[in-house]
Structure formats: C-alpha cells, structure tokens
Amino acid sequence: MDKEPIFDVHQLAHVEILTPNPEGTLWFFRDLLGMEVTKQEGQSVYMRAYEDWYHHTLKITEAKKPGLGHVAWRTSSPQALERRVKALEATGLGQGWIDGDLGHGPAYRFTTPDGHPMELLWEVEYYEPPEDKKTPLLNRPQKRPLRGVPVRRLDHVNLLASDVTVNKNFMMEHLGFRLREHIVMKDGTEAGAWISVSPLVHEIAFMRDGKGAKGRLHHVCYWYGYPHDLNNIADVFREVGIKIEAGPGKHGISQAMFMYVLEPGGNRVELFGDPGYLIFDPAWKPIRWTEETLEAGIIWYGSPLPAEFFLYGTPDVELEAEKAAAAD
C-alpha cells in the first residue's frame, strides 16, 4: 500500500550563494537581472525579484570560493515545521535550530545525504514597498523595475550529487517531495531527478556529479515568464561580457525555455523564459527518460549543451584522476 502523501513543505523560500567576487555578483543580479536589494549587512546582500513576495529570495555572501550557502524551504504551517523537524532528527542529518536571519524567523538546519546545506522555516517577513515602488496592479508586490531585463521570481535550484537516488529519496521520504521526471540509465541508475512539492515540475533537481564530488551547486534559476526576455537579456550579456554557456533553447524535460550563464563570481545561473508545463494530477506517474530518449529530453531544440555543463559545478573540484592526467 502506498504511503500517505506528506504536504508539510510548501515552497522554495530562498537560496544563498557564495561568491569570491561580491561586487560582480551583485552587479549581475541587480543591474542585469533587475533584482532589488532589500538589505545589505556584513558580508551578505539580500535580494528579491519584483514578483517575489518575501523579504528576499536570494542571499549573496562573500566567500573564498563560489558555491551553495544553503537552500531554505517554507513549510505549510508551524505544526508542519515541527513534524518535519522530528522526521529530520530521526535521519541523523539534522543540525539544529538557528534563531533566524534577516527576513525570517527560527529555522531548522539539516543537510542532504550528500551534504548540501538546507533549512526549514515558517515565519517570514513580507516585502513592503516604499511609496515610489507601489503599483496599482494589486497582485504584484511592486512596480516592474526599469533596470536591466528584470526577472520575476525565484524558480528552482539544481544540485549535483554523487548518488541521485539516495538524495532524491531523502527529499521524498522525509520532506514530501514528489518525483516528476527522471533519467534512468541502462544499468538502472538515475542520472537526474526533478522533484517538487507544488504544480511546478521541480523546485529542486539532482543531477549526477560528473566529477564524483558531493554537495556542489549546479545552478540557481530565476523565471521571466516572457520567452522574448531571454533574447533581450542574451543581447545584453553579449555586450557586457557575461559568458552564455548554453541557450536560449528548450528542454524536453520540464518543457521550459532556458538559458545558462556564469555570473562573475563563478556560479551558474539559469533563466527560464516560460513556466514549461504544470502538474495538477495528484496521482502523477513520473516521466521516465532513458538513454534512447534522452537527446530530446535534454535539448528539445537549440544548440547542444557543452561538456562543461555536466562537469562544472561550484565549488569546482580537482580530482586526483584529473591531476594525474594533467601530470602525464
């Protein structure tokens, strides 16, 4: 008999990325993607897109290397938070409570089996626009910025994993995520899994780390909702020297229009031009991609992804095999 579904985790609340180039990373998100600075404190900057309702959805923190600071999930209620904390404590991967941070209340910290830092929270601070940013469009938290080509909201995060299945199962069994699409190789191993707690195809994905490392960030994604904005921002990126790694194009998996770039701090950022498709079926049967069908899954149309797409993550790692090959 199938287990009763868990509906305690409600949405992706925010992502923290680390950068050795804080000014360059801030310039990228503020001036090119049109995001708003909510607060700057210490070594961190808190930012949000113009249709993000919370205090922030992105935290940028200065560090020696680029990478993932943490991923934060909001639960559906205070009681749901308590239930998930008990479940996480039983896994041995819980790290305990923090009092909170700018924009949110107490949070429970834990890691995935691969060591990706995460936290669960309930209490959040909502964005309050100043008078000059208030809009008569009452279901939008602020006016659309007249800066860069502004993104609308945080969409998802993609993490590299040494074992996709182990990390996917952890999120599904203890936090209630549902499997939407996955890649299954001929030997039965999973090369990628796209999971969500909402009608989105994914708020988080795990992809097999091509370098065999653990705990790395592949990318964070922001959403435009207007496909033509990908072409507009691509034009801007070319003029200001931002590296476009791939796209604009369309994935078969998720059906979303995409573009991947590397921000000045070294982290990969994906930009979604549209929402792809949404899932409303409560008995959804996961889409299974195989080696025979995968070409259409990765690129439905557009240029192929470069080899570095499957190898580069942050922080970048130099494995012993690479060192030995370089020495030869």
Coordinates of C-alpha atoms in Angstrom, one line a residue:
M1 CA 0.0 0.0 0.0
D2 CA 1.3 3.5 -0.9
K3 CA 2.3 5.8 1.9
E4 CA 0.1 8.7 2.8
P5 CA 1.5 11.8 1.0
I6 CA 3.2 14.5 3.0
F7 CA 2.2 18.1 2.4
D8 CA 4.2 19.8 5.1
V9 CA 6.8 21.5 2.8
H10 CA 5.1 24.2 0.8
Q11 CA 7.7 26.1 -1.3
L12 CA 11.3 27.1 -2.1
A13 CA 11.8 30.2 0.1
H14 CA 15.3 31.4 -0.7
V15 CA 18.7 30.3 -1.8
E16 CA 22.1 31.6 -0.5
I17 CA 25.0 31.5 -2.9
L18 CA 28.7 32.2 -2.1
T19 CA 31.0 34.3 -4.2
P20 CA 34.6 35.4 -4.2
N21 CA 33.5 38.5 -6.3
P22 CA 30.7 40.1 -4.3
E23 CA 30.6 43.3 -6.3
G24 CA 30.5 41.5 -9.6
T25 CA 27.8 39.1 -8.4
L26 CA 25.7 42.0 -7.0
W27 CA 26.1 43.9 -10.3
F28 CA 24.9 40.8 -12.2
F29 CA 21.7 40.3 -10.2
R30 CA 20.9 44.0 -9.6
D31 CA 21.9 45.7 -12.8
L32 CA 21.4 43.0 -15.4
L33 CA 18.6 40.9 -13.9
G34 CA 16.9 43.9 -12.4
M35 CA 16.6 42.4 -8.9
E36 CA 16.0 44.6 -5.8
V37 CA 18.4 44.9 -2.8
T38 CA 16.3 44.6 0.3
K39 CA 19.2 44.8 2.8
Q40 CA 23.0 44.7 2.9
E41 CA 24.5 43.6 6.1
G42 CA 28.0 42.3 6.9
Q43 CA 29.3 40.1 4.1
S44 CA 25.9 39.5 2.7
V45 CA 23.4 41.1 0.4
Y46 CA 19.7 40.1 0.5
M47 CA 17.8 40.4 -2.8
R48 CA 14.4 39.7 -4.4
A49 CA 12.8 39.7 -7.8
Y50 CA 9.9 42.1 -8.4
E51 CA 7.2 39.4 -8.1
D52 CA 8.8 37.7 -5.0
W53 CA 6.6 38.5 -2.0
Y54 CA 9.1 37.8 0.7
H55 CA 11.9 39.9 2.2
H56 CA 14.4 38.1 -0.1
T57 CA 14.7 35.0 -2.3
L58 CA 18.5 35.3 -2.8
K59 CA 21.3 35.9 -0.3
I60 CA 24.7 36.6 -1.7
T61 CA 27.6 36.1 0.7
E62 CA 31.2 36.8 0.2
A63 CA 33.5 33.7 0.5
K64 CA 36.8 32.4 -0.9
K65 CA 35.0 30.1 -3.4
P66 CA 31.7 30.2 -5.2
G67 CA 29.1 27.7 -4.3
L68 CA 26.0 27.0 -2.2
G69 CA 25.4 28.6 1.1
H70 CA 22.1 27.0 1.8
V71 CA 18.6 26.3 0.4
A72 CA 15.6 27.3 2.5
W73 CA 12.2 25.7 2.4
R74 CA 9.0 27.2 3.9
T75 CA 6.6 24.8 5.5
S76 CA 2.8 24.9 5.2
S77 CA 2.3 25.8 8.9
P78 CA 4.1 26.0 12.3
Q79 CA 2.8 22.5 13.1
A80 CA 4.1 21.2 9.7
L81 CA 7.6 22.6 10.7
E82 CA 7.5 20.7 13.9
R83 CA 6.6 17.4 12.2
R84 CA 9.3 17.7 9.6
V85 CA 11.9 18.6 12.2
K86 CA 11.1 15.4 14.1
A87 CA 11.4 13.4 10.8
L88 CA 14.8 15.1 10.0
E89 CA 16.1 14.5 13.5
A90 CA 15.5 10.8 13.1
T91 CA 17.7 10.7 9.9
G92 CA 20.8 11.8 11.8
L93 CA 21.2 14.7 9.2
G94 CA 19.7 17.4 11.4
Q95 CA 22.0 20.1 12.6
G96 CA 19.7 22.0 15.0
W97 CA 17.9 25.4 15.2
I98 CA 19.1 28.9 14.5
D99 CA 17.3 31.9 15.8
G100 CA 16.7 33.2 12.3
D101 CA 18.1 35.6 9.8
L102 CA 17.1 38.8 8.2
G103 CA 13.6 38.3 6.7
H104 CA 12.7 35.1 8.6
G105 CA 12.2 33.6 12.0
P106 CA 13.7 30.4 13.6
A107 CA 14.9 27.8 11.1
Y108 CA 16.0 24.2 11.4
R109 CA 19.2 23.3 9.7
F110 CA 20.0 20.0 8.0
T111 CA 21.8 18.5 5.1
T112 CA 21.1 16.1 2.3
P113 CA 22.9 12.8 2.4
D114 CA 25.5 14.5 0.1
G115 CA 26.0 17.4 2.5
H116 CA 24.0 20.2 0.7
P117 CA 23.1 22.7 3.5
M118 CA 19.4 23.3 3.9
E119 CA 16.9 24.8 6.3
L120 CA 13.2 24.7 7.1
L121 CA 11.3 27.7 8.3
W122 CA 7.8 29.0 8.8
E123 CA 7.9 32.7 9.9
V124 CA 8.8 35.1 7.1
E125 CA 8.8 38.8 6.6
Y126 CA 6.9 40.1 3.7
Y127 CA 8.2 42.8 1.4
E128 CA 6.7 46.3 2.0
P129 CA 7.3 48.6 -1.0
P130 CA 8.1 52.3 -0.5
E131 CA 5.6 54.7 -2.0
D132 CA 7.5 55.2 -5.2
K133 CA 7.5 51.4 -5.9
K134 CA 3.8 50.7 -5.2
T135 CA 1.8 49.6 -8.2
P136 CA -1.9 49.8 -9.0
L137 CA -1.6 46.1 -10.0
L138 CA -2.5 44.9 -6.6
N139 CA -1.5 41.3 -7.0
R140 CA 2.1 42.4 -7.7
P141 CA 4.3 43.4 -4.7
Q142 CA 6.0 46.3 -6.5
K143 CA 6.4 48.1 -9.8
R144 CA 8.3 46.3 -12.6
P145 CA 11.9 47.7 -12.4
L146 CA 13.2 49.9 -15.2
R147 CA 16.7 48.4 -14.9
G148 CA 18.2 45.6 -16.9
V149 CA 15.8 42.9 -18.1
P150 CA 14.1 42.1 -14.8
V151 CA 13.4 38.6 -13.7
R152 CA 10.0 38.0 -12.0
R153 CA 10.6 35.3 -9.3
L154 CA 12.8 32.5 -8.0
D155 CA 12.0 29.2 -9.7
H156 CA 14.3 26.4 -8.6
V157 CA 17.7 25.1 -7.6
N158 CA 19.7 22.3 -9.2
L159 CA 22.2 20.4 -7.1
L160 CA 25.0 17.9 -8.1
A161 CA 25.0 14.6 -6.3
S162 CA 27.3 11.6 -6.0
D163 CA 24.2 9.4 -5.9
V164 CA 21.0 10.9 -7.4
T165 CA 18.7 8.2 -6.0
V166 CA 19.8 8.5 -2.4
N167 CA 19.4 12.3 -2.3
K168 CA 16.1 12.2 -4.2
N169 CA 14.7 9.5 -1.9
F170 CA 15.7 11.6 1.2
M171 CA 13.7 14.6 0.0
M172 CA 10.7 12.5 -0.9
E173 CA 10.6 10.3 2.1
H174 CA 11.3 12.9 4.8
L175 CA 10.0 16.1 3.3
G176 CA 7.2 15.0 1.0
F177 CA 8.6 15.9 -2.5
R178 CA 7.1 14.1 -5.5
L179 CA 9.0 12.7 -8.4
R180 CA 8.0 14.4 -11.6
E181 CA 10.6 13.3 -14.2
H182 CA 13.8 11.3 -14.0
I183 CA 16.6 9.9 -16.2
V184 CA 17.2 6.2 -15.8
M185 CA 20.3 4.7 -17.4
K186 CA 20.6 1.2 -18.9
D187 CA 22.2 -0.1 -15.7
G188 CA 19.2 1.1 -13.7
T189 CA 20.9 4.1 -12.0
E190 CA 19.4 7.5 -12.0
A191 CA 21.4 10.3 -13.8
G192 CA 18.9 13.0 -12.8
A193 CA 15.7 13.6 -10.9
W194 CA 13.3 16.5 -10.9
I195 CA 11.1 16.8 -7.8
S196 CA 8.6 19.3 -6.4
V197 CA 6.0 20.0 -3.7
S198 CA 3.9 22.2 -6.0
P199 CA 2.5 22.0 -9.5
L200 CA 5.9 23.1 -10.8
V201 CA 7.9 20.3 -12.5
H202 CA 10.6 21.0 -10.0
E203 CA 11.7 23.3 -7.2
I204 CA 14.8 21.2 -6.9
A205 CA 16.6 18.8 -9.1
F206 CA 19.5 16.4 -8.5
M207 CA 22.0 15.6 -11.3
R208 CA 24.8 13.1 -11.1
D209 CA 28.0 14.8 -10.5
G210 CA 30.3 14.2 -13.4
K211 CA 33.3 14.5 -11.1
G212 CA 32.0 12.2 -8.5
A213 CA 32.1 15.0 -5.9
K214 CA 29.5 15.7 -3.2
G215 CA 27.5 18.7 -2.1
R216 CA 28.1 21.0 -5.1
L217 CA 25.7 23.6 -6.7
H218 CA 24.9 23.2 -10.4
H219 CA 22.7 26.3 -10.7
V220 CA 20.0 28.5 -9.3
C221 CA 17.2 29.6 -11.6
Y222 CA 15.0 32.7 -11.9
W223 CA 11.9 33.0 -14.0
Y224 CA 10.9 35.5 -16.6
G225 CA 7.5 34.2 -17.8
Y226 CA 8.1 36.1 -21.1
P227 CA 10.1 34.0 -23.6
H228 CA 11.3 37.0 -25.6
D229 CA 13.1 38.3 -22.5
L230 CA 15.6 35.5 -22.9
N231 CA 16.6 37.0 -26.3
N232 CA 16.7 40.5 -24.8
I233 CA 19.0 39.6 -21.9
A234 CA 21.2 37.4 -24.1
D235 CA 21.8 40.5 -26.2
V236 CA 22.8 42.4 -23.1
F237 CA 25.0 39.6 -21.8
R238 CA 27.0 39.5 -25.1
E239 CA 27.6 43.3 -24.9
V240 CA 28.8 43.3 -21.3
G241 CA 30.9 40.2 -21.4
I242 CA 28.8 37.7 -19.5
K243 CA 29.5 34.2 -20.7
I244 CA 26.5 32.4 -22.1
E245 CA 27.1 28.7 -21.6
A246 CA 24.0 27.4 -23.4
G247 CA 20.8 28.7 -25.0
P248 CA 18.4 30.2 -25.5
G249 CA 16.8 26.9 -26.2
K250 CA 14.1 24.5 -24.9
H251 CA 14.4 21.5 -22.6
G252 CA 12.3 18.4 -23.3
I253 CA 12.5 17.7 -19.5
S254 CA 10.2 20.4 -18.0
Q255 CA 9.4 21.8 -21.5
A256 CA 10.9 25.1 -20.3
M257 CA 12.8 27.6 -22.4
F258 CA 16.2 28.1 -20.9
M259 CA 19.5 29.9 -20.9
Y260 CA 22.5 29.2 -18.8
V261 CA 25.2 31.8 -17.9
L262 CA 28.0 32.1 -15.4
E263 CA 27.8 35.1 -13.2
P264 CA 31.0 37.0 -12.3
G265 CA 31.5 35.1 -9.0
G266 CA 31.6 31.7 -10.9
N267 CA 28.1 30.3 -10.1
R268 CA 25.9 29.1 -12.9
V269 CA 22.5 30.8 -13.2
E270 CA 19.7 29.5 -15.3
L271 CA 17.0 31.8 -16.7
F272 CA 13.6 30.4 -17.5
G273 CA 11.7 32.1 -20.3
D274 CA 8.4 30.4 -19.5
P275 CA 6.9 28.0 -17.0
G276 CA 7.1 24.9 -19.1
Y277 CA 4.2 22.8 -18.0
L278 CA 2.4 22.4 -14.7
I279 CA 1.3 19.3 -12.9
F280 CA -2.2 19.1 -11.3
D281 CA -2.7 15.3 -11.3
P282 CA -2.5 14.0 -7.7
A283 CA -1.7 10.6 -9.0
W284 CA 1.0 11.8 -11.4
K285 CA 3.2 9.0 -12.9
P286 CA 6.8 10.2 -13.2
I287 CA 8.1 10.7 -16.7
R288 CA 11.0 8.3 -17.3
W289 CA 13.7 9.3 -19.8
T290 CA 16.2 6.6 -20.9
E291 CA 19.5 6.7 -22.9
E292 CA 17.4 6.1 -26.1
T293 CA 15.1 9.1 -25.5
L294 CA 17.4 11.4 -23.6
E295 CA 18.5 13.6 -26.5
A296 CA 15.0 15.1 -26.8
G297 CA 14.8 15.3 -23.0
I298 CA 18.0 17.4 -22.7
I299 CA 17.5 19.6 -25.7
W300 CA 14.1 19.7 -27.5
Y301 CA 15.5 22.4 -29.7
G302 CA 18.6 24.7 -29.6
S303 CA 22.3 24.1 -29.5
P304 CA 23.7 21.0 -27.6
L305 CA 24.9 21.6 -24.1
P306 CA 28.7 21.8 -23.8
A307 CA 30.7 19.1 -22.0
E308 CA 31.4 21.5 -19.1
F309 CA 27.7 21.6 -18.3
F310 CA 27.9 18.1 -17.0
L311 CA 31.2 18.6 -15.1
Y312 CA 31.3 22.2 -13.8
G313 CA 29.7 23.0 -10.5
T314 CA 30.6 25.2 -7.6
P315 CA 32.9 24.9 -5.9
D316 CA 34.9 23.5 -8.7
V317 CA 36.9 20.4 -7.7
E318 CA 40.1 19.0 -8.9
L319 CA 40.1 15.2 -8.5
E320 CA 43.1 13.0 -8.3
A321 CA 42.4 11.5 -11.7
E322 CA 42.5 15.0 -13.2
K323 CA 45.8 15.8 -11.5
A324 CA 47.3 12.5 -12.8
A325 CA 46.1 13.2 -16.3
A326 CA 47.5 16.7 -16.2
A327 CA 50.8 15.4 -15.0
D328 CA 51.0 13.0 -17.9

